[in-house]
């Protein structure tokens, strides 16, 4: 501000000198010391992402704005050019030189509507002539600066005013540049009227005089170059899942049980991965921090979530949205208690004036969900929820058929967030995912003499971690888990096929007890339970990153943006998933796990051999043996008597 005041004072002094030396100036008609009213002016604007430049270590203090081209600044900032910014201009009035009572100064015409917006009163006027009112640049600058202290309100008014009266320049190109030539001389208002998705703070509106006096205060120039600053920022996206506590009667009212379960495996906390059995209900959420919104130019025009579920899951079609002040508040809530949580707003698609729409895929092979903000929803986001946290909750069930993928490949749930601001051809996409893992048992039943009937064998399976028995449907030794039972009496009796195969599909990674309740006649039951423990697949999921320069466009024909990023993509276009494979033990001994299709470590292999029972005495027990023994003795005695009689004879 001090530099501007010095320049302004120097300009006024120079103009005063010009008036004093008027005869000499008239002789020097070609001099640039006075305005050549036969000329026109031009305006060139360079737009850079100062947030990204500062983060990259560029010293922004080395650059000053003089109205003339700064090649050093352009070279240092070219990597951070912002494409797709629209500026609008309006010639607001004439520039006059006032000379009254020996006092000479420059004065500027402003229309009455603009005077009201920036707070100029009639008493502030330097001159009123007919329907024209003139003010000094000092008064205009001071009033504008004061009016912009409220930031949003005045910006909104100026943006609206420019939208009705101004002329839009071409959007900034890949180099961040836009320009307009052959402009009549006068005073111009410049307002940033459209921005791409990553711009958070628009440049404050400013006035430009064509021509302008250079920084030395000794020359007029007609081609003005501006380097307004922009701050950028991005929304966030975090996709998570958890086991639903309600289905296991684990609620906040049952805190002891909840504490017991979560201490075992944290399965009732939202996280990036979870393990689940078939038929189980799962809670999903994605949390997004809304970007910063300052005025109508930075309003969101699109904020859409596209969710794609693995084919092994089925949406419950119950999406609800809650909005929170902080990340902590968003993290500590769930789909079951949003209505009584710390949410500052809860939206349902069934509301009288819905703030969002939820559209689901129409077939089993199209497991998708689109959450799209309505006009009313966007209006509320833009005007009330800058920097707040929006959370989408919904539930889904694990299918009970072969669509569920077992093993390390898992069942991913992908979500993407597409957002746009007022420059609607420019957008960015964030992606994240969570994964549900499920497993199975591949048990082979054998008999020591290879003669037993495996179909006579029965097992019950208990989840020792969560204290329930498996319920399943199946035939010929192949079962799909369909539920849980609190008692053994209601548990499924699993039976192998005639070849001895028993396959159980769709169990969560826990510790299980296999109890053999029946075997074929003549074979021994197992002495105790078989303890099988599965350690689930671990995945470290890294979401995509937003484009740091916000220069993506699906409308443009150029194949790459200024920073080498393909249009319509993100810097990191794919979510990165790094996994640690599942493993298993049988009776504390490492077990082999085999594939399910293309997925590794899906089935725990178990082999159970029933031994032949020991032979038992026939009916009658020891008495029968005594009769046999007596018979043998008597027969032996008879033989001896016969031999003796033969000898006597």
Coordinates of C-alpha atoms in Angstrom, one line a residue:
X1 CA 0.0 0.0 0.0
X2 CA 2.9 2.4 0.8
X3 CA 4.4 1.8 -2.7
X4 CA 1.0 2.4 -4.3
X5 CA 0.7 5.7 -2.4
X6 CA 4.1 6.8 -3.5
X7 CA 3.3 6.0 -7.1
X8 CA 0.0 7.8 -6.8
X9 CA 1.6 10.9 -5.4
X10 CA 4.3 10.8 -8.0
X11 CA 1.6 10.5 -10.7
X12 CA -0.3 13.5 -9.4
X13 CA 2.9 15.6 -9.1
X14 CA 3.8 14.6 -12.7
X15 CA 0.4 15.6 -13.9
X16 CA 0.6 18.9 -12.1
X17 CA 3.9 19.6 -13.8
X18 CA 2.4 18.7 -17.1
X19 CA -0.3 21.3 -16.6
X20 CA 2.2 24.0 -15.6
X21 CA 4.3 23.3 -18.7
X22 CA 1.3 23.0 -21.0
X23 CA 2.8 25.1 -23.8
X24 CA 5.9 22.9 -23.9
X25 CA 3.8 19.7 -23.9
X26 CA 1.8 20.9 -26.8
X27 CA 4.9 21.3 -28.8
X28 CA 6.0 17.8 -27.9
X29 CA 2.9 16.1 -29.3
X30 CA 4.6 12.8 -29.8
X31 CA 5.7 12.6 -26.2
X32 CA 4.3 9.8 -23.9
X33 CA 4.2 12.2 -21.0
X34 CA 0.6 13.0 -21.9
X35 CA -2.3 10.7 -22.9
X36 CA -2.7 10.2 -26.6
X37 CA -6.5 10.0 -26.8
X38 CA -6.4 8.6 -30.4
X39 CA -5.0 5.4 -29.1
X40 CA -6.7 2.3 -27.6
X41 CA -5.4 0.1 -24.8
X42 CA -5.1 -3.6 -24.1
X43 CA -5.3 -5.8 -21.0
X44 CA -3.4 -9.0 -20.5
X45 CA -4.0 -11.2 -17.4
X46 CA -1.7 -14.1 -16.3
X47 CA -3.3 -16.5 -13.8
X48 CA -1.1 -18.7 -11.6
X49 CA -1.7 -21.0 -8.7
X50 CA 0.2 -19.2 -6.0
X51 CA -0.7 -21.9 -3.4
X52 CA 1.1 -24.6 -5.4
X53 CA 4.0 -22.3 -6.3
X54 CA 4.5 -21.4 -2.6
X55 CA 4.4 -25.1 -1.6
X56 CA 7.0 -25.8 -4.2
X57 CA 9.3 -23.2 -2.7
X58 CA 8.9 -20.3 -5.1
X59 CA 9.6 -17.0 -3.4
X60 CA 6.6 -14.9 -4.3
X61 CA 7.9 -11.8 -2.5
X62 CA 10.4 -11.2 -5.3
X63 CA 7.7 -10.2 -7.7
X64 CA 5.9 -6.8 -7.7
X65 CA 3.0 -5.7 -9.9
X66 CA 3.8 -2.7 -12.1
X67 CA 1.3 -3.1 -14.9
X68 CA 4.1 -4.1 -17.3
X69 CA 5.2 -7.5 -18.4
X70 CA 7.5 -9.4 -15.9
X71 CA 9.3 -12.2 -17.9
X72 CA 11.1 -13.4 -14.7
X73 CA 7.8 -14.0 -13.0
X74 CA 6.3 -15.7 -16.0
X75 CA 9.3 -18.1 -16.2
X76 CA 9.3 -18.9 -12.5
X77 CA 5.5 -19.5 -12.4
X78 CA 4.8 -21.1 -15.7
X79 CA 4.4 -24.6 -14.1
X80 CA 1.6 -23.2 -12.0
X81 CA -0.6 -21.7 -14.7
X82 CA -4.3 -22.1 -14.2
X83 CA -6.4 -22.8 -17.2
X84 CA -10.1 -22.1 -17.5
X85 CA -10.4 -18.9 -15.4
X86 CA -12.7 -16.3 -16.8
X87 CA -12.3 -12.5 -16.2
X88 CA -14.9 -10.0 -17.1
X89 CA -14.3 -6.3 -17.7
X90 CA -16.4 -3.2 -17.8
X91 CA -15.5 0.3 -18.7
X92 CA -17.1 2.2 -15.8
X93 CA -16.3 5.7 -16.8
X94 CA -14.1 8.5 -18.1
X95 CA -10.9 9.8 -16.7
X96 CA -10.7 13.5 -16.3
X97 CA -8.3 16.1 -15.0
X98 CA -9.8 18.4 -12.6
X99 CA -8.5 22.0 -12.1
X100 CA -10.3 24.1 -9.6
X101 CA -8.9 27.1 -7.7
X102 CA -5.4 26.2 -8.7
X103 CA -5.8 22.6 -7.6
X104 CA -5.2 20.0 -10.2
X105 CA -5.9 16.3 -9.9
X106 CA -7.1 13.2 -11.8
X107 CA -10.7 12.1 -11.2
X108 CA -12.6 9.1 -12.3
X109 CA -16.2 8.6 -13.2
X110 CA -18.2 5.8 -11.5
X111 CA -21.9 4.8 -12.1
X112 CA -24.3 5.1 -9.2
X113 CA -24.8 1.3 -8.9
X114 CA -21.1 0.7 -8.5
X115 CA -20.9 3.6 -6.0
X116 CA -23.5 1.9 -3.8
X117 CA -21.8 -1.5 -3.9
X118 CA -18.4 -0.2 -2.7
X119 CA -19.9 2.3 -0.3
X120 CA -19.2 5.7 -1.9
X121 CA -21.4 8.5 -0.7
X122 CA -22.3 11.8 -2.5
X123 CA -20.1 13.6 0.0
X124 CA -17.1 11.5 -1.3
X125 CA -17.4 12.9 -4.8
X126 CA -14.7 15.2 -6.2
X127 CA -17.1 16.5 -8.9
X128 CA -20.7 16.0 -10.1
X129 CA -21.5 17.1 -13.6
X130 CA -25.0 16.3 -14.8
X131 CA -25.6 12.6 -14.2
X132 CA -21.9 11.9 -13.9
X133 CA -20.1 11.7 -10.6
X134 CA -16.3 11.6 -10.3
X135 CA -14.1 10.5 -7.4
X136 CA -10.4 10.4 -6.8
X137 CA -8.5 7.1 -7.1
X138 CA -7.5 7.4 -3.4
X139 CA -11.2 7.5 -2.4
X140 CA -12.2 4.7 -4.8
X141 CA -9.3 2.4 -3.6
X142 CA -10.0 3.1 0.1
X143 CA -13.7 2.4 -0.2
X144 CA -13.2 -0.8 -2.3
X145 CA -10.6 -2.1 0.2
X146 CA -13.0 -1.4 3.1
X147 CA -15.9 -3.0 1.3
X148 CA -13.9 -6.1 0.5
X149 CA -13.1 -6.7 4.2
X150 CA -16.3 -8.7 4.4
X151 CA -15.0 -10.6 1.4
X152 CA -18.0 -12.7 0.3
X153 CA -20.8 -10.2 0.4
X154 CA -19.1 -7.5 -1.6
X155 CA -17.6 -10.0 -4.0
X156 CA -21.0 -11.5 -4.6
X157 CA -22.4 -8.1 -5.4
X158 CA -19.6 -7.1 -7.8
X159 CA -19.7 -10.5 -9.5
X160 CA -23.5 -10.1 -10.0
X161 CA -23.0 -6.6 -11.2
X162 CA -20.4 -7.7 -13.7
X163 CA -22.5 -10.6 -14.8
X164 CA -25.2 -8.2 -15.8
X165 CA -23.1 -5.4 -17.3
X166 CA -19.7 -6.6 -18.1
X167 CA -18.0 -8.5 -21.0
X168 CA -16.3 -11.8 -20.5
X169 CA -12.8 -12.3 -21.7
X170 CA -11.7 -15.6 -23.1
X171 CA -10.9 -18.2 -20.5
X172 CA -7.2 -18.4 -19.6
X173 CA -5.3 -20.8 -21.8
X174 CA -2.9 -23.6 -20.9
X175 CA -0.3 -20.9 -20.1
X176 CA -2.8 -19.2 -17.8
X177 CA -3.1 -16.2 -20.1
X178 CA -6.1 -14.2 -21.5
X179 CA -6.1 -10.8 -23.2
X180 CA -8.2 -8.2 -24.8
X181 CA -7.1 -5.4 -27.1
X182 CA -8.5 -2.3 -28.8
X183 CA -10.1 -1.2 -25.6
X184 CA -11.3 2.5 -25.5
X185 CA -9.3 4.5 -22.9
X186 CA -10.9 5.0 -19.5
X187 CA -11.4 3.4 -16.1
X188 CA -12.1 -0.4 -16.1
X189 CA -13.4 -2.7 -13.4
X190 CA -12.0 -6.3 -13.6
X191 CA -13.8 -9.2 -11.8
X192 CA -13.0 -12.9 -11.8
X193 CA -16.3 -14.4 -12.9
X194 CA -15.6 -18.1 -13.4
X195 CA -13.0 -20.5 -12.0
X196 CA -12.0 -24.2 -12.5
X197 CA -12.5 -26.7 -9.7
X198 CA -9.5 -26.1 -7.6
X199 CA -9.6 -22.3 -7.1
X200 CA -10.8 -21.4 -3.6
X201 CA -10.1 -17.7 -3.3
X202 CA -10.8 -15.6 -6.3
X203 CA -8.7 -12.4 -6.8
X204 CA -10.3 -9.3 -5.3
X205 CA -12.0 -7.2 -8.0
X206 CA -9.7 -4.3 -9.1
X207 CA -9.7 -1.2 -11.2
X208 CA -7.4 -0.5 -14.1
X209 CA -6.8 2.8 -15.9
X210 CA -6.1 2.7 -19.6
X211 CA -3.5 4.0 -20.1
X212 CA -1.6 3.7 -16.9
X213 CA 1.4 5.5 -15.6
X214 CA 4.5 3.4 -15.2
X215 CA 6.2 2.7 -11.9
X216 CA 8.7 5.5 -12.3
X217 CA 5.9 8.0 -12.6
X218 CA 7.2 9.5 -15.8
X219 CA 5.5 7.8 -18.7
X220 CA 2.1 6.5 -19.9
X221 CA 1.7 3.0 -21.3
X222 CA -1.4 1.6 -23.0
X223 CA -0.8 -2.2 -22.7
X224 CA -1.4 -3.2 -19.1
X225 CA -0.3 -6.7 -17.9
X226 CA -1.7 -8.0 -14.6
X227 CA -0.6 -11.0 -12.5
X228 CA -3.5 -11.5 -10.0
X229 CA -3.1 -14.2 -7.4
X230 CA -5.3 -17.2 -6.8
X231 CA -5.3 -19.6 -3.8
X232 CA -6.3 -23.2 -4.5
X233 CA -7.5 -26.0 -2.4
X234 CA -9.2 -29.4 -2.9
X235 CA -11.8 -31.5 -1.3
X236 CA -10.9 -34.8 0.3
X237 CA -12.3 -38.3 0.0
X238 CA -12.1 -41.2 2.4
X239 CA -14.0 -44.5 1.8
X240 CA -14.6 -46.9 4.7
X241 CA -16.6 -49.9 5.8
X242 CA -17.5 -51.8 9.0
X243 CA -19.4 -54.8 10.2
X244 CA -22.9 -53.7 11.2
X245 CA -23.2 -53.9 15.1
X246 CA -27.0 -54.1 15.1
X247 CA -27.2 -57.5 13.5
X248 CA -25.1 -58.9 16.4
X249 CA -27.0 -56.9 19.0
X250 CA -23.9 -54.8 19.6
X251 CA -25.0 -51.2 20.1
X252 CA -23.9 -48.2 22.1
X253 CA -26.5 -49.3 24.7
X254 CA -24.5 -52.6 25.0
X255 CA -21.2 -50.9 25.5
X256 CA -19.5 -53.8 27.3
X257 CA -20.2 -56.2 24.5
X258 CA -19.1 -53.6 22.0
X259 CA -15.8 -53.1 23.9
X260 CA -15.2 -56.8 24.0
X261 CA -15.7 -57.1 20.3
X262 CA -13.7 -54.1 19.2
X263 CA -10.8 -55.1 21.5
X264 CA -10.7 -58.4 19.6
X265 CA -10.7 -57.0 16.1
X266 CA -12.2 -53.5 15.7
X267 CA -14.7 -54.9 13.3
X268 CA -17.4 -52.4 14.4
X269 CA -15.2 -49.4 13.6
X270 CA -15.1 -47.8 10.2
X271 CA -11.9 -48.7 8.3
X272 CA -10.6 -49.3 4.8
X273 CA -10.9 -53.1 4.9
X274 CA -13.0 -55.6 6.8
X275 CA -13.7 -59.3 6.8
X276 CA -17.3 -60.6 6.6
X277 CA -19.4 -63.7 6.2
X278 CA -22.0 -64.2 3.5
X279 CA -25.4 -62.8 4.3
X280 CA -23.8 -60.2 6.6
X281 CA -24.9 -56.6 6.7
X282 CA -22.2 -54.0 6.3
X283 CA -22.2 -50.3 6.9
X284 CA -20.4 -48.1 4.3
X285 CA -19.5 -44.4 4.4
X286 CA -17.5 -42.0 2.4
X287 CA -16.3 -38.7 4.0
X288 CA -15.5 -35.7 2.0
X289 CA -14.2 -32.3 3.2
X290 CA -15.9 -29.7 1.1
X291 CA -13.6 -27.2 -0.6
X292 CA -13.4 -23.6 0.4
X293 CA -16.1 -21.4 -1.1
X294 CA -15.8 -17.6 -0.9
X295 CA -18.3 -16.1 -3.3
X296 CA -20.6 -17.0 -6.2
X297 CA -17.6 -17.3 -8.6
X298 CA -16.3 -20.2 -6.5
X299 CA -19.7 -21.9 -6.0
X300 CA -19.8 -25.6 -6.7
X301 CA -21.8 -26.5 -9.8
X302 CA -21.3 -30.3 -9.5
X303 CA -20.5 -32.4 -6.4
X304 CA -21.2 -36.0 -7.4
X305 CA -20.2 -39.4 -5.9
X306 CA -20.2 -42.4 -8.1
X307 CA -20.0 -45.6 -6.1
X308 CA -19.4 -49.1 -7.6
X309 CA -19.9 -52.2 -5.6
X310 CA -18.4 -55.6 -6.1
X311 CA -20.8 -58.0 -7.6
X312 CA -20.8 -60.0 -4.3
X313 CA -22.6 -57.2 -2.5
X314 CA -26.1 -55.8 -2.8
X315 CA -27.1 -52.2 -2.0
X316 CA -29.8 -51.7 0.6
X317 CA -30.8 -48.5 -1.2
X318 CA -30.9 -46.5 2.1
X319 CA -28.3 -43.7 1.5
X320 CA -28.4 -40.7 3.8
X321 CA -26.2 -37.7 4.1
X322 CA -25.0 -35.9 7.2
X323 CA -22.9 -32.7 7.4
X324 CA -20.5 -32.0 10.3
X325 CA -18.4 -29.1 11.5
X326 CA -15.2 -31.1 12.0
X327 CA -13.5 -34.3 10.9
X328 CA -13.6 -35.6 14.5
X329 CA -17.4 -35.2 14.5
X330 CA -17.6 -37.0 11.1
X331 CA -15.4 -39.8 12.3
X332 CA -17.3 -40.5 15.5
X333 CA -20.7 -41.1 14.0
X334 CA -22.4 -43.8 12.1
X335 CA -25.4 -44.6 9.9
X336 CA -27.5 -45.6 12.9
X337 CA -27.4 -42.4 14.9
X338 CA -27.0 -39.5 12.5
X339 CA -30.3 -38.1 13.5
X340 CA -29.2 -37.7 17.1
X341 CA -25.5 -37.1 16.6
X342 CA -23.6 -33.8 16.3
X343 CA -24.5 -33.3 12.6
X344 CA -25.4 -29.8 11.7
X345 CA -27.6 -31.1 8.9
X346 CA -29.1 -34.5 7.9
X347 CA -30.4 -35.0 4.4
X348 CA -32.6 -37.9 3.2
X349 CA -33.7 -38.5 -0.4
X350 CA -37.3 -38.7 0.9
X351 CA -37.2 -35.1 2.2
X352 CA -39.9 -32.8 0.9
X353 CA -37.2 -30.8 -1.0
X354 CA -34.5 -33.4 -1.4
X355 CA -30.9 -32.1 -1.4
X356 CA -29.6 -35.1 -3.2
X357 CA -30.7 -37.9 -5.5
X358 CA -29.6 -41.5 -5.2
X359 CA -29.7 -43.6 -8.4
X360 CA -28.9 -47.3 -8.4
X361 CA -28.0 -49.7 -11.1
X362 CA -30.9 -51.6 -12.6
X363 CA -29.5 -55.2 -12.7
X364 CA -27.5 -57.5 -10.6
X365 CA -24.5 -57.1 -12.9
X366 CA -24.7 -53.3 -12.5
X367 CA -24.0 -52.7 -8.8
X368 CA -23.7 -48.9 -8.9
X369 CA -25.0 -45.9 -6.9
X370 CA -24.8 -42.3 -7.9
X371 CA -25.2 -39.6 -5.3
X372 CA -25.8 -36.3 -7.0
X373 CA -26.5 -33.0 -5.3
X374 CA -29.7 -31.3 -6.4
X375 CA -30.0 -27.6 -7.1
X376 CA -31.3 -27.1 -3.6
X377 CA -28.4 -29.2 -2.2
X378 CA -25.7 -27.2 -4.1
X379 CA -27.3 -24.0 -3.0
X380 CA -27.0 -25.0 0.6
X381 CA -23.5 -26.3 0.3
X382 CA -22.3 -23.1 -1.4
X383 CA -23.9 -20.7 1.0
X384 CA -23.6 -22.5 4.4
X385 CA -21.0 -25.4 4.4
X386 CA -17.7 -24.1 3.0
X387 CA -14.9 -26.4 4.5
X388 CA -17.4 -28.6 6.3
X389 CA -17.5 -32.4 6.2
X390 CA -20.1 -34.2 4.2
X391 CA -20.7 -37.9 5.0
X392 CA -22.7 -40.3 2.8
X393 CA -23.9 -43.4 4.7
X394 CA -25.5 -46.5 3.3
X395 CA -25.6 -50.3 4.0
X396 CA -25.2 -53.4 1.8
X397 CA -25.4 -57.1 2.3
X398 CA -23.0 -59.8 1.3
X399 CA -24.6 -62.1 -1.2
X400 CA -25.1 -65.8 -0.4
X401 CA -24.1 -67.1 -3.9
X402 CA -20.9 -67.6 -5.8
X403 CA -20.7 -63.9 -6.8
X404 CA -18.7 -63.3 -3.6
X405 CA -15.0 -63.4 -4.2
X406 CA -13.1 -65.3 -1.6
X407 CA -9.4 -64.7 -0.7
X408 CA -6.9 -61.9 -1.2
X409 CA -8.5 -60.3 -4.3
X410 CA -11.4 -59.3 -2.1
X411 CA -14.6 -57.5 -2.9
X412 CA -13.8 -53.9 -3.6
X413 CA -16.1 -50.9 -3.3
X414 CA -14.9 -48.0 -5.4
X415 CA -16.0 -44.4 -5.1
X416 CA -15.1 -41.4 -7.1
X417 CA -15.9 -37.7 -6.4
X418 CA -16.3 -35.3 -9.3
X419 CA -16.5 -31.7 -8.6
X420 CA -16.8 -28.5 -10.7
X421 CA -17.1 -24.8 -9.9
X422 CA -18.4 -22.1 -12.2
X423 CA -16.0 -22.9 -15.1
X424 CA -18.0 -26.1 -15.8
X425 CA -15.7 -27.6 -18.5
X426 CA -13.0 -28.0 -15.9
X427 CA -13.2 -30.7 -13.2
X428 CA -11.3 -33.1 -11.1
X429 CA -11.9 -36.6 -9.9
X430 CA -10.8 -38.1 -6.6
X431 CA -11.0 -41.9 -6.1
X432 CA -10.8 -44.1 -3.1
X433 CA -12.0 -47.6 -2.2
X434 CA -12.5 -50.1 0.6
X435 CA -12.4 -53.9 0.4
X436 CA -14.4 -56.7 2.0
X437 CA -12.6 -60.0 2.4
X438 CA -14.3 -63.4 2.8
X439 CA -12.9 -66.9 2.9
X440 CA -13.9 -70.6 2.8
X441 CA -13.0 -74.1 4.0
X442 CA -12.1 -77.0 1.8
X443 CA -12.3 -80.0 4.0
X444 CA -11.4 -83.5 2.8
X445 CA -12.9 -86.4 4.8
X446 CA -11.1 -89.7 4.8
X447 CA -11.3 -93.1 6.5
X448 CA -8.4 -95.2 7.7
X449 CA -9.5 -98.1 5.6
X450 CA -10.9 -96.1 2.7
X451 CA -14.3 -97.8 3.2
X452 CA -16.4 -95.3 5.2
X453 CA -19.4 -93.4 3.9
X454 CA -18.5 -89.7 4.1
X455 CA -22.1 -88.6 3.7
X456 CA -22.8 -90.0 7.2
X457 CA -20.4 -87.5 8.8
X458 CA -21.7 -84.3 10.4
X459 CA -19.9 -81.2 11.6
X460 CA -21.1 -78.1 13.3
X461 CA -18.9 -75.0 13.0
X462 CA -18.7 -72.3 15.7
X463 CA -17.1 -68.9 15.3
X464 CA -15.2 -68.7 18.6
X465 CA -14.2 -65.0 18.1
X466 CA -17.8 -63.7 17.9
X467 CA -19.5 -66.6 19.6
X468 CA -22.0 -67.8 17.0
X469 CA -22.6 -71.0 14.9
X470 CA -22.7 -71.0 11.1
X471 CA -25.9 -71.4 9.3
X472 CA -25.7 -72.4 5.6
X473 CA -27.5 -74.0 2.7
X474 CA -26.1 -76.5 0.3
X475 CA -26.0 -80.0 -1.1
X476 CA -23.5 -82.6 -2.2
X477 CA -20.9 -81.2 0.2
X478 CA -20.9 -77.6 -1.1
X479 CA -22.4 -74.9 1.2
X480 CA -23.0 -71.2 1.1
X481 CA -23.2 -69.4 4.5
X482 CA -26.6 -67.7 5.0
X483 CA -26.6 -66.6 8.6
X484 CA -25.7 -67.1 12.2
X485 CA -27.1 -69.0 15.1
X486 CA -26.7 -68.4 18.8
X487 CA -27.2 -72.1 19.7
X488 CA -25.8 -75.3 18.4
X489 CA -29.3 -76.8 18.1
X490 CA -30.1 -74.3 15.3
X491 CA -26.7 -74.6 13.6
X492 CA -26.2 -76.3 10.3
X493 CA -25.0 -79.9 10.3
X494 CA -22.4 -79.8 7.5
X495 CA -22.0 -83.1 5.6
X496 CA -19.3 -84.0 3.0
X497 CA -20.1 -85.4 -0.4
X498 CA -19.7 -89.1 -1.2
X499 CA -16.2 -88.3 -2.3
X500 CA -15.4 -86.8 1.1
X501 CA -15.4 -83.2 0.0
X502 CA -16.9 -80.5 2.3
X503 CA -16.6 -76.9 1.0
X504 CA -18.0 -74.0 3.0
X505 CA -18.1 -70.6 1.2
X506 CA -18.2 -67.2 2.7
X507 CA -16.8 -67.0 6.2
X508 CA -15.1 -64.0 7.9
X509 CA -11.5 -64.3 9.1
X510 CA -11.9 -65.5 12.7
X511 CA -11.1 -68.4 14.9
X512 CA -13.5 -71.4 14.4
X513 CA -14.1 -74.7 16.1
X514 CA -15.1 -77.7 13.9
X515 CA -17.0 -80.2 16.0
X516 CA -17.6 -83.6 14.5
X517 CA -21.0 -84.7 15.8
X518 CA -21.5 -87.8 13.7
X519 CA -19.3 -90.3 11.8
X520 CA -20.0 -93.4 9.8
X521 CA -20.7 -96.6 11.8
X522 CA -17.6 -98.4 12.9
X523 CA -15.4 -95.3 12.9
X524 CA -14.3 -93.1 15.8
X525 CA -15.3 -89.5 16.3
X526 CA -12.6 -86.9 16.8
X527 CA -11.5 -86.5 20.4
X528 CA -11.9 -82.7 20.4
X529 CA -12.7 -79.8 18.2
X530 CA -10.5 -78.8 15.3
X531 CA -9.4 -75.2 15.8
X532 CA -9.0 -73.3 12.6
X533 CA -7.8 -69.7 12.6
X534 CA -7.7 -67.3 9.6
X535 CA -5.7 -64.2 9.6
X536 CA -7.3 -61.8 7.1
X537 CA -5.7 -60.1 4.2
X538 CA -4.3 -56.7 5.0
X539 CA -4.5 -53.8 2.6
X540 CA -2.9 -50.4 2.7
X541 CA -5.0 -48.2 0.4
X542 CA -3.8 -44.9 -1.0
X543 CA -6.4 -42.7 -2.7
X544 CA -5.8 -40.6 -5.7
X545 CA -4.6 -37.0 -5.5
X546 CA -6.1 -33.9 -6.9
X547 CA -4.4 -32.1 -9.8
X548 CA -2.3 -29.4 -8.1
X549 CA -2.9 -26.8 -10.9
X550 CA -6.5 -27.4 -11.7
X551 CA -6.1 -27.4 -15.5
X552 CA -8.1 -30.4 -16.5
X553 CA -10.7 -30.2 -19.2
X554 CA -12.7 -32.8 -21.0
X555 CA -13.8 -30.2 -23.5
X556 CA -10.4 -29.2 -24.9
X557 CA -8.6 -31.0 -27.7
X558 CA -5.1 -30.8 -26.4
X559 CA -4.0 -34.2 -25.0
X560 CA -2.2 -32.9 -22.0
X561 CA -2.5 -30.1 -19.6
X562 CA 0.2 -27.5 -18.9
X563 CA 1.8 -29.8 -16.3
X564 CA 1.7 -32.9 -18.4
X565 CA -1.4 -34.3 -16.8
X566 CA -3.9 -35.8 -19.2
X567 CA -7.1 -33.9 -19.3
X568 CA -9.9 -35.4 -17.3
X569 CA -7.6 -37.4 -15.2
X570 CA -5.9 -37.1 -11.8
X571 CA -2.2 -37.0 -11.1
X572 CA -2.5 -40.4 -9.5
X573 CA -5.3 -41.9 -11.5
X574 CA -5.4 -45.2 -9.8
X575 CA -6.0 -46.0 -6.2
X576 CA -2.9 -47.9 -4.9
X577 CA -3.6 -51.1 -2.9
X578 CA -0.7 -52.9 -1.3
X579 CA -1.8 -56.2 0.3
X580 CA -0.4 -58.7 2.8
X581 CA -1.8 -62.1 2.1
X582 CA -4.1 -64.0 4.3
X583 CA -2.9 -67.0 6.3
X584 CA -4.4 -69.8 8.4
X585 CA -3.5 -72.3 11.1
X586 CA -5.2 -75.6 12.0
X587 CA -4.7 -76.6 15.6
X588 CA -1.9 -73.9 15.8
X589 CA 0.0 -75.4 12.8
X590 CA 0.3 -73.4 9.6
X591 CA -2.2 -74.6 7.0
X592 CA -2.2 -74.4 3.3
X593 CA -4.6 -72.0 1.6
X594 CA -5.6 -72.4 -2.0
X595 CA -7.2 -70.2 -4.8
X596 CA -10.7 -69.3 -5.6
X597 CA -10.6 -68.4 -9.3
X598 CA -7.9 -65.7 -9.7
X599 CA -7.9 -64.9 -6.0
X600 CA -5.1 -66.4 -3.8
X601 CA -5.5 -67.7 -0.3
X602 CA -9.2 -68.2 -0.5
X603 CA -9.8 -71.7 1.1
X604 CA -8.2 -73.2 4.2
X605 CA -7.4 -76.8 3.4
X606 CA -8.2 -79.3 6.1
X607 CA -8.0 -83.1 6.0
X608 CA -9.8 -85.2 8.6
X609 CA -9.3 -89.0 8.8
X610 CA -11.6 -91.2 10.9
X611 CA -10.0 -94.3 12.3
X612 CA -11.6 -97.7 12.4
X613 CA -13.0 -98.6 15.8
X614 CA -11.4 -101.4 17.8
X615 CA -13.2 -104.8 17.6
X616 CA -15.6 -105.4 20.5
X617 CA -16.9 -108.8 21.8
X618 CA -20.1 -110.2 20.4
X619 CA -23.4 -110.0 22.4
X620 CA -23.0 -111.6 25.8
X621 CA -19.6 -110.3 26.4
X622 CA -17.2 -112.6 28.3
X623 CA -19.8 -115.4 28.7
X624 CA -19.7 -116.2 25.0
X625 CA -15.9 -116.5 25.1
X626 CA -16.2 -118.9 28.1
X627 CA -18.6 -121.2 26.2
X628 CA -16.2 -121.2 23.3
X629 CA -13.3 -121.9 25.6
X630 CA -15.2 -124.7 27.4
X631 CA -16.2 -126.2 24.0
X632 CA -12.6 -126.2 22.9
X633 CA -11.5 -127.8 26.2
X634 CA -14.3 -130.5 26.0
X635 CA -13.4 -131.3 22.4
X636 CA -9.8 -131.5 23.3
X637 CA -10.6 -133.9 26.1
X638 CA -12.7 -136.0 23.8
X639 CA -9.9 -136.3 21.4
X640 CA -7.6 -137.4 24.2
X641 CA -10.0 -140.0 25.4
X642 CA -10.4 -141.4 22.0
X643 CA -6.7 -141.7 21.5
X644 CA -6.3 -143.4 24.9
X645 CA -9.1 -145.9 24.1
X646 CA -7.4 -146.8 20.8
X647 CA -4.1 -147.5 22.7
X648 CA -5.9 -149.8 25.2
X649 CA -7.5 -151.7 22.4

